[in-house]
Coordinates of C-alpha atoms and ligand atoms in Angstrom, one line a residue:
M6 CA 79.0 -16.6 -44.5
S7 CA 75.7 -15.9 -42.6
R8 CA 74.1 -18.5 -40.4
P9 CA 72.0 -21.4 -41.8
P10 CA 68.4 -20.1 -41.8
L11 CA 67.1 -22.7 -39.2
S12 CA 70.2 -22.7 -36.8
G13 CA 69.1 -22.6 -33.1
K14 CA 65.5 -24.0 -34.0
T15 CA 64.5 -27.4 -32.6
I16 CA 61.9 -29.4 -34.7
V17 CA 60.1 -32.2 -33.5
L18 CA 59.2 -34.3 -36.6
G19 CA 56.3 -36.8 -36.2
V20 CA 56.2 -39.5 -38.8
S21 CA 53.0 -41.4 -39.3
G22 CA 52.4 -44.6 -41.0
S23 CA 52.1 -43.9 -44.9
I24 CA 54.3 -45.1 -47.9
A25 CA 55.4 -41.5 -47.9
A26 CA 57.2 -42.1 -44.4
Y27 CA 60.2 -42.5 -46.7
K28 CA 60.2 -38.9 -47.7
A29 CA 60.3 -38.0 -44.2
A30 CA 64.2 -39.2 -44.2
E31 CA 64.8 -36.7 -46.9
L32 CA 63.0 -34.0 -45.1
T33 CA 65.1 -34.7 -41.8
S34 CA 68.3 -34.5 -43.8
R35 CA 67.2 -31.1 -45.4
L36 CA 66.1 -29.7 -42.2
L37 CA 69.4 -30.7 -40.7
Q38 CA 71.5 -28.9 -43.3
L39 CA 69.5 -26.0 -42.9
G40 CA 70.6 -25.9 -39.2
A41 CA 67.7 -27.1 -37.2
A42 CA 67.9 -29.7 -34.6
V43 CA 65.5 -32.5 -35.4
Q44 CA 63.9 -35.0 -33.0
V45 CA 62.0 -37.4 -34.8
A46 CA 59.1 -39.4 -33.1
M47 CA 57.3 -42.4 -35.1
T48 CA 54.2 -44.1 -34.8
P49 CA 54.6 -47.9 -34.8
A50 CA 53.1 -48.0 -38.1
A51 CA 55.6 -45.6 -39.6
A52 CA 58.4 -47.8 -38.3
R53 CA 57.1 -50.6 -40.2
F54 CA 57.6 -48.5 -43.3
V55 CA 60.9 -47.1 -42.5
A56 CA 63.5 -48.3 -39.8
P57 CA 63.9 -45.7 -36.8
L58 CA 67.7 -46.4 -37.6
T59 CA 67.6 -44.4 -40.6
F60 CA 66.4 -41.3 -38.8
Q61 CA 68.6 -41.8 -35.8
S62 CA 71.6 -42.2 -38.1
L63 CA 70.6 -38.9 -39.8
T64 CA 70.0 -37.0 -36.5
H65 CA 72.4 -38.7 -34.2
R66 CA 69.5 -38.8 -31.6
P67 CA 67.4 -41.7 -30.2
V68 CA 64.2 -41.7 -32.1
I69 CA 60.8 -42.0 -30.0
T70 CA 59.0 -45.0 -31.1
D71 CA 56.9 -45.7 -28.1
L72 CA 55.8 -43.1 -25.8
F73 CA 54.3 -45.4 -23.5
A74 CA 57.4 -47.9 -23.0
P75 CA 58.3 -47.8 -19.4
T76 CA 61.7 -48.4 -19.7
S77 CA 62.3 -45.7 -22.2
D78 CA 64.1 -42.8 -21.0
I79 CA 63.4 -40.5 -23.9
A80 CA 59.6 -41.1 -23.8
V81 CA 59.6 -40.1 -20.2
D82 CA 61.4 -37.1 -21.3
H83 CA 59.0 -36.4 -24.1
V84 CA 57.2 -33.4 -22.3
A85 CA 60.5 -31.7 -21.8
L86 CA 61.4 -32.2 -25.3
A87 CA 58.1 -30.9 -26.6
Q88 CA 58.5 -27.9 -24.5
Q89 CA 61.6 -27.0 -26.2
A90 CA 60.4 -27.5 -29.7
D91 CA 60.0 -24.5 -31.8
A92 CA 57.8 -26.3 -34.4
F93 CA 56.0 -29.6 -34.6
V94 CA 55.8 -31.1 -37.9
V95 CA 53.8 -33.9 -38.7
A96 CA 54.9 -35.4 -42.2
P97 CA 53.4 -37.7 -43.6
A98 CA 50.2 -37.1 -41.4
T99 CA 47.9 -40.1 -42.0
A100 CA 44.0 -40.0 -42.0
N101 CA 44.3 -41.7 -38.6
T102 CA 46.8 -39.6 -37.2
V103 CA 44.9 -36.4 -38.2
A104 CA 41.8 -37.8 -36.4
A105 CA 43.9 -38.6 -33.4
L106 CA 45.3 -35.1 -33.4
A107 CA 42.1 -33.6 -33.9
H108 CA 40.2 -35.6 -31.0
W109 CA 43.3 -35.9 -28.9
L110 CA 42.7 -39.7 -28.9
A111 CA 44.3 -41.2 -25.9
G112 CA 46.7 -44.0 -26.7
N113 CA 48.0 -42.5 -30.0
P114 CA 51.6 -41.6 -29.6
G115 CA 51.4 -38.7 -31.9
A116 CA 48.3 -37.1 -30.0
T117 CA 50.1 -37.8 -26.6
L118 CA 53.2 -35.9 -27.9
A119 CA 51.1 -33.1 -29.5
L120 CA 49.4 -32.4 -26.3
S121 CA 52.6 -31.4 -24.7
V122 CA 53.7 -29.2 -27.4
S123 CA 52.8 -25.4 -27.3
A124 CA 54.9 -24.8 -30.4
P125 CA 53.2 -24.0 -33.8
M126 CA 51.9 -27.4 -35.4
I127 CA 52.4 -28.1 -39.1
L128 CA 50.5 -30.9 -40.6
C129 CA 51.5 -32.3 -43.9
P130 CA 48.6 -34.8 -44.9
A131 CA 49.4 -38.0 -47.1
M132 CA 46.7 -40.6 -47.9
E133 CA 44.5 -42.1 -50.5
H134 CA 42.4 -39.4 -52.1
N135 CA 39.1 -40.7 -51.1
M136 CA 40.0 -40.8 -47.5
F137 CA 41.7 -37.1 -48.0
D138 CA 38.2 -36.0 -49.5
H139 CA 36.1 -37.9 -46.9
P140 CA 33.9 -35.4 -45.0
A141 CA 35.5 -36.7 -41.6
T142 CA 39.1 -36.0 -42.7
Q143 CA 38.1 -32.6 -43.9
A144 CA 36.3 -31.8 -40.6
N145 CA 39.2 -32.9 -38.8
L146 CA 41.7 -30.8 -40.5
A147 CA 39.1 -27.8 -40.4
L148 CA 39.3 -28.2 -36.6
L149 CA 42.9 -28.4 -36.4
K150 CA 43.3 -25.6 -38.4
Q151 CA 40.9 -23.8 -36.3
R152 CA 43.2 -24.6 -33.4
G153 CA 46.1 -22.8 -35.2
A154 CA 47.7 -25.7 -37.1
V155 CA 49.1 -25.0 -40.3
I156 CA 48.1 -27.3 -43.0
V157 CA 50.3 -28.1 -46.0
E158 CA 47.9 -29.4 -48.6
P159 CA 48.9 -32.6 -50.4
E160 CA 49.3 -32.6 -54.0
E161 CA 47.5 -34.3 -57.1
G162 CA 49.2 -37.2 -58.5
R163 CA 49.5 -40.8 -58.7
L164 CA 49.0 -42.5 -55.2
A165 CA 50.2 -45.8 -53.9
S166 CA 46.8 -47.5 -55.0
G167 CA 47.7 -46.7 -58.5
L168 CA 44.7 -44.2 -58.7
V169 CA 45.4 -40.6 -59.4
G170 CA 44.0 -37.9 -57.0
K171 CA 44.8 -35.2 -54.3
G172 CA 46.7 -37.1 -51.4
R173 CA 50.3 -37.1 -52.3
L174 CA 52.6 -35.6 -49.6
A175 CA 53.3 -32.1 -50.6
D176 CA 56.7 -31.3 -52.3
L177 CA 59.4 -31.1 -49.7
D178 CA 60.2 -27.4 -50.8
V179 CA 56.9 -26.4 -50.1
I180 CA 56.9 -28.2 -46.6
I181 CA 60.4 -26.6 -45.7
G182 CA 59.2 -23.2 -46.9
T183 CA 56.2 -23.4 -44.6
V184 CA 58.2 -24.4 -41.6
R185 CA 60.6 -21.5 -42.5
H186 CA 57.5 -19.2 -42.8
V187 CA 55.9 -20.1 -39.6
L188 CA 59.3 -20.1 -37.6
G189 CA 60.2 -16.8 -39.1
L190 CA 57.0 -15.2 -37.9
S191 CA 58.8 -14.0 -34.8
G192 CA 61.6 -12.5 -36.9
D193 CA 63.1 -9.0 -36.8
L194 CA 60.7 -7.9 -39.8
A195 CA 57.6 -9.3 -38.0
G196 CA 54.6 -7.0 -38.5
R197 CA 56.1 -5.4 -41.8
R198 CA 54.6 -5.9 -45.1
I199 CA 57.1 -5.9 -48.1
V200 CA 56.7 -5.8 -51.8
V201 CA 59.1 -7.3 -53.9
T202 CA 59.3 -7.6 -57.9
A203 CA 61.2 -10.1 -59.7
G204 CA 62.1 -11.2 -63.2
G205 CA 62.2 -9.5 -66.8
T206 CA 59.0 -8.2 -68.3
R207 CA 57.7 -9.6 -71.3
E208 CA 56.3 -7.0 -74.0
P209 CA 54.3 -8.8 -76.7
V210 CA 55.2 -8.3 -80.5
D211 CA 52.6 -10.7 -81.7
P212 CA 50.8 -13.6 -80.2
V213 CA 54.0 -15.8 -80.3
R214 CA 56.7 -13.4 -80.0
F215 CA 57.7 -10.9 -77.2
I216 CA 60.5 -8.8 -76.0
T217 CA 62.3 -9.5 -72.7
N218 CA 65.6 -9.5 -71.0
R219 CA 67.9 -11.9 -69.3
S220 CA 66.6 -11.7 -65.7
S221 CA 66.0 -15.1 -64.3
G222 CA 64.0 -13.5 -61.2
K223 CA 66.7 -15.1 -58.7
M224 CA 67.5 -11.8 -57.0
G225 CA 63.9 -11.0 -56.4
H226 CA 62.7 -14.3 -55.2
A227 CA 65.8 -14.3 -52.9
I228 CA 64.7 -11.0 -51.3
A229 CA 61.1 -12.3 -51.1
E230 CA 62.5 -15.7 -49.4
A231 CA 64.6 -13.8 -46.9
A232 CA 62.0 -11.3 -46.0
R233 CA 59.6 -14.1 -45.4
D234 CA 62.1 -16.0 -43.1
R235 CA 62.3 -12.9 -41.1
G236 CA 58.7 -12.6 -40.4
A237 CA 57.5 -9.9 -43.0
R238 CA 54.3 -10.4 -45.0
V239 CA 55.5 -10.5 -48.4
T240 CA 53.9 -9.9 -51.7
L241 CA 56.0 -11.1 -54.7
I242 CA 54.9 -9.6 -58.1
T243 CA 56.8 -11.9 -60.5
T244 CA 57.1 -12.4 -64.4
T245 CA 58.8 -15.7 -63.7
P246 CA 56.7 -18.4 -64.9
P247 CA 56.4 -21.9 -63.2
P248 CA 58.1 -24.0 -62.6
V249 CA 60.2 -21.3 -60.8
Q250 CA 58.4 -21.6 -57.5
A251 CA 57.9 -18.7 -55.3
A252 CA 58.8 -19.5 -51.6
A253 CA 56.0 -21.0 -49.6
G254 CA 54.2 -18.4 -47.3
V255 CA 54.8 -15.6 -49.9
D256 CA 51.8 -14.1 -51.6
V257 CA 52.6 -14.5 -55.5
R258 CA 51.2 -12.3 -58.1
R259 CA 52.1 -13.3 -61.6
V260 CA 52.4 -10.7 -64.3
A261 CA 53.9 -10.4 -67.9
T262 CA 54.1 -6.7 -69.0
A263 CA 55.6 -3.5 -67.5
L264 CA 51.9 -2.3 -67.4
E265 CA 50.8 -5.3 -65.5
M266 CA 53.5 -5.0 -63.1
Q267 CA 52.8 -1.4 -62.6
A268 CA 49.1 -2.0 -61.7
A269 CA 49.9 -4.8 -59.5
V270 CA 52.7 -2.6 -57.7
A271 CA 50.1 0.2 -57.2
E272 CA 47.7 -2.2 -55.6
A273 CA 50.3 -3.8 -53.5
V274 CA 52.1 -0.9 -52.0
R275 CA 48.9 0.3 -50.3
G276 CA 49.6 0.0 -46.6
A277 CA 53.0 -1.6 -47.2
D278 CA 56.3 -0.5 -45.5
A279 CA 58.7 -1.3 -48.4
L280 CA 58.8 -1.7 -52.0
I281 CA 62.0 -3.4 -53.3
M282 CA 62.2 -3.7 -57.2
A283 CA 64.6 -6.2 -58.4
A284 CA 62.6 -6.7 -61.6
A285 CA 64.2 -5.7 -64.8
V286 CA 61.4 -3.7 -66.5
A287 CA 61.5 -3.1 -70.0
D288 CA 61.9 0.6 -70.8
Y289 CA 60.0 0.3 -74.1
R290 CA 57.2 -1.8 -75.5
P291 CA 55.6 -2.4 -79.1
A292 CA 53.2 0.5 -79.6
A293 CA 50.8 -2.2 -80.5
A294 CA 51.2 -6.1 -80.6
A295 CA 50.1 -7.3 -83.9
P296 CA 46.8 -9.4 -83.7
Q297 CA 48.4 -12.3 -85.8
K298 CA 51.7 -13.8 -86.4
I299 CA 54.0 -11.5 -88.2
K300 CA 54.8 -13.1 -91.4
K301 CA 58.3 -12.4 -93.3
R302 CA 56.7 -11.3 -96.5
N303 CA 58.2 -7.9 -96.7
A304 CA 60.1 -7.3 -99.8
D305 CA 63.3 -5.5 -98.4
G306 CA 63.9 -7.9 -95.5
V307 CA 63.4 -5.3 -93.0
L308 CA 60.9 -5.2 -90.2
E309 CA 60.3 -2.1 -88.4
L310 CA 58.8 -2.1 -84.7
Q311 CA 57.5 1.1 -83.3
L312 CA 58.2 1.1 -79.6
V313 CA 57.0 3.4 -76.9
R314 CA 58.0 4.3 -73.5
N315 CA 56.7 2.2 -70.3
P316 CA 55.9 4.1 -67.4
D317 CA 58.6 4.1 -64.8
I318 CA 57.1 2.1 -62.0
L319 CA 59.4 3.0 -59.0
A320 CA 59.0 6.6 -59.9
S321 CA 55.1 6.5 -60.1
V322 CA 54.8 5.1 -56.7
D323 CA 54.0 7.9 -54.3
A324 CA 52.8 5.8 -51.3
P325 CA 54.8 6.5 -48.2
V326 CA 56.9 3.2 -48.4
V327 CA 60.7 2.8 -48.3
K328 CA 61.6 2.5 -51.8
V329 CA 64.4 0.4 -53.0
G330 CA 65.8 0.1 -56.3
F331 CA 68.6 -1.9 -58.3
A332 CA 70.5 -0.6 -61.2
A333 CA 71.5 -2.8 -63.9
E334 CA 74.5 -1.2 -65.4
T335 CA 77.2 -2.1 -68.1
E336 CA 79.4 1.2 -67.7
N337 CA 79.6 4.3 -65.3
V338 CA 77.9 1.9 -62.5
L339 CA 77.9 4.4 -59.6
E340 CA 77.3 7.6 -61.5
N341 CA 74.4 6.0 -63.5
A342 CA 73.0 4.4 -60.2
R343 CA 73.1 7.8 -58.3
A344 CA 71.1 9.4 -61.0
K345 CA 68.5 6.6 -60.9
L346 CA 68.4 7.0 -57.0
L347 CA 67.4 10.7 -57.4
E348 CA 65.1 10.5 -60.7
K349 CA 63.2 7.6 -58.8
G350 CA 63.0 9.2 -55.2
L351 CA 64.7 6.0 -53.4
A352 CA 65.9 5.5 -50.1
I353 CA 68.4 2.9 -51.5
I354 CA 69.7 1.7 -54.8
A355 CA 71.6 -1.4 -55.2
A356 CA 74.1 -1.1 -58.3
N357 CA 75.3 -4.2 -60.0
D358 CA 77.6 -4.5 -62.7
V359 CA 75.8 -6.9 -65.1
T360 CA 78.9 -7.6 -67.3
A361 CA 80.5 -9.7 -64.5
P362 CA 79.9 -13.4 -64.6
D363 CA 79.4 -13.8 -61.0
S364 CA 77.1 -10.7 -60.8
G365 CA 73.7 -9.5 -62.1
F366 CA 71.6 -11.7 -64.5
D367 CA 70.9 -15.3 -63.9
A368 CA 74.1 -15.8 -61.5
D369 CA 73.5 -17.3 -58.0
T370 CA 75.7 -14.6 -56.7
N371 CA 75.5 -10.8 -57.0
R372 CA 78.1 -8.1 -56.2
V373 CA 76.2 -4.9 -55.3
T374 CA 77.5 -1.4 -54.2
I375 CA 74.5 0.1 -52.0
I376 CA 73.9 3.8 -52.3
H377 CA 72.0 5.5 -49.8
A378 CA 69.9 8.5 -50.3
S379 CA 72.0 10.2 -47.5
G380 CA 75.1 9.9 -49.9
D381 CA 76.6 6.8 -48.1
V382 CA 78.2 4.1 -50.2
E383 CA 78.7 0.6 -49.2
A384 CA 80.6 -1.6 -51.7
L385 CA 79.6 -5.4 -50.6
P386 CA 81.7 -8.4 -51.9
T387 CA 80.5 -11.0 -54.2
M388 CA 77.7 -13.1 -52.1
P389 CA 75.1 -15.6 -52.7
K390 CA 71.9 -13.8 -53.8
I391 CA 70.2 -14.8 -50.5
E392 CA 73.0 -12.9 -48.7
V393 CA 72.6 -9.9 -50.8
A394 CA 68.9 -9.9 -50.0
H395 CA 69.6 -10.2 -46.0
A396 CA 72.0 -7.2 -46.3
L397 CA 69.5 -5.1 -48.3
L398 CA 66.8 -6.0 -45.7
D399 CA 69.1 -5.1 -42.7
R400 CA 69.3 -1.6 -44.4
V401 CA 65.5 -1.6 -44.8
K402 CA 64.9 -2.5 -41.5
A403 CA 67.2 0.3 -40.2
L404 CA 65.3 2.5 -42.1
L405 CA 61.8 1.3 -40.9
D406 CA 63.0 1.4 -37.4
Ligands
PMT20 O1 66.7 -11.7 -62.1 P1 68.2 -12.1 -61.8 O2 68.7 -12.9 -63.2 O3 68.5 -12.6 -60.7 O4 69.1 -10.7 -62.1 C1 69.2 -9.7 -61.3 C2 69.0 -8.4 -61.9 C3 70.3 -8.1 -62.6 C4 67.8 -8.3 -62.9 C5 68.8 -7.4 -60.7 O5 69.9 -7.6 -59.9 C6 68.8 -5.9 -61.1 O6 69.6 -5.3 -61.4 N1 67.5 -5.4 -61.2 C7 67.0 -4.2 -61.8 C8 67.2 -4.1 -63.5 C9 66.7 -3.0 -64.2 O7 65.9 -3.1 -64.8 O8 67.4 -2.0 -63.7 P2 67.3 -0.5 -64.4 O9 68.8 0.1 -64.1 O10 66.9 -0.5 -65.8 O11 66.1 0.0 -63.5 C10 66.4 0.6 -62.4 C11 65.2 0.4 -61.3 O12 64.1 1.1 -61.8 C12 64.9 -1.1 -61.1 O13 64.7 -1.1 -59.8 C13 64.0 -1.3 -61.9 O14 63.1 -2.4 -61.4 C14 63.0 0.0 -61.9 N2 62.3 0.2 -63.2 C15 62.9 0.1 -64.3 C16 62.3 0.5 -65.5 C17 60.9 1.1 -65.3 N3 60.1 1.3 -66.4 N4 60.3 0.9 -64.2 C18 60.9 0.8 -63.1 O15 60.4 0.8 -62.0

């Protein structure tokens, strides 16, 4: 098992007084599960929404509730603590806290703490939509952004007042993804640009039908997430429709057909370092999609579809990038994979036997054999797809270095 992605990282989590403060408890728990050490600091207003004991029980650390209490050792130590932090996350950030942070308002505990933090600041606003939309709040957020803070935009939805608008605390997956992205920026792939493809292409037959395959997109999304965590700038070209969310901090291009994927890849690889194609691309598409829904009126009960070959996307890329492919095989796995490596001019191919239940399509794990252009072959054990992703990125990094 690889180390949890946030192990060794210290996160100071500032919680301010919004009804969304209860979500900060779940956020704390998830950051801890990812291996981070979390120090919670609460404004007095936040402590009225959620008891500090909740956070203390989760983190096994005293919660900073009053930076100005003369008797509080931990408050006196806040400068040291802030200096150790790898990230300062404020979630939820109220309009008041956003203003205090923007203008370093003396007397505000959040602002006092933030003054001592040199780590990147990630702000997750949550407030009534009219407060969020107010020019004062927008100007404060712009100022903080200008100083380097990362803003995780709130979501549209039903607010505490019962009104609907933009102001709900962002989804925790998005907040955590942003934290991982920001913390990963100094990772071993920092400065690299990696293009990843995911999912099965959809080739239209008529306006309501298409030809596709069993790819869920999990393998490609895992590679994008792992590369993002290691500091790469990632472009993910995916056919997987929402609600499958791409990792925060990843530039996502959604496509449907092989031809659309080819065009997106051709554009994205310009200036990139590596292209990793985990997508299952249809080798054939209907010669022409019928303009109207095809009816079952033909007398003999047979429908003939004429299919034409799709271009080979990997083979068509001649940009100077490290090209990595996957081979989805049901028989003669290594032999077929080797042939694809040569035909497509790849540096590496990851062969997976897609007939095994714990490997290939839709599984959360995969068992791949990595074949290098040099002829080296490495058979990896069955692993979660995120670990397969890291193993492949280790090889890509070695080639780039
Ligand atoms: O998405 P999941 O459910 O997580 O499943 C993962 C996976 C099984 C889809 C993945 O591990 C995998 O094997 N992806 C490649 C699937 C595939 O199309 O294999 P292939 O052997 O047909 O193609 C070989 C390589 O050429 C692939 O990298 C493919 O992206 C690429 N290709 C294929 C056809 C084509 N016209 N252009 C291409 O570039």
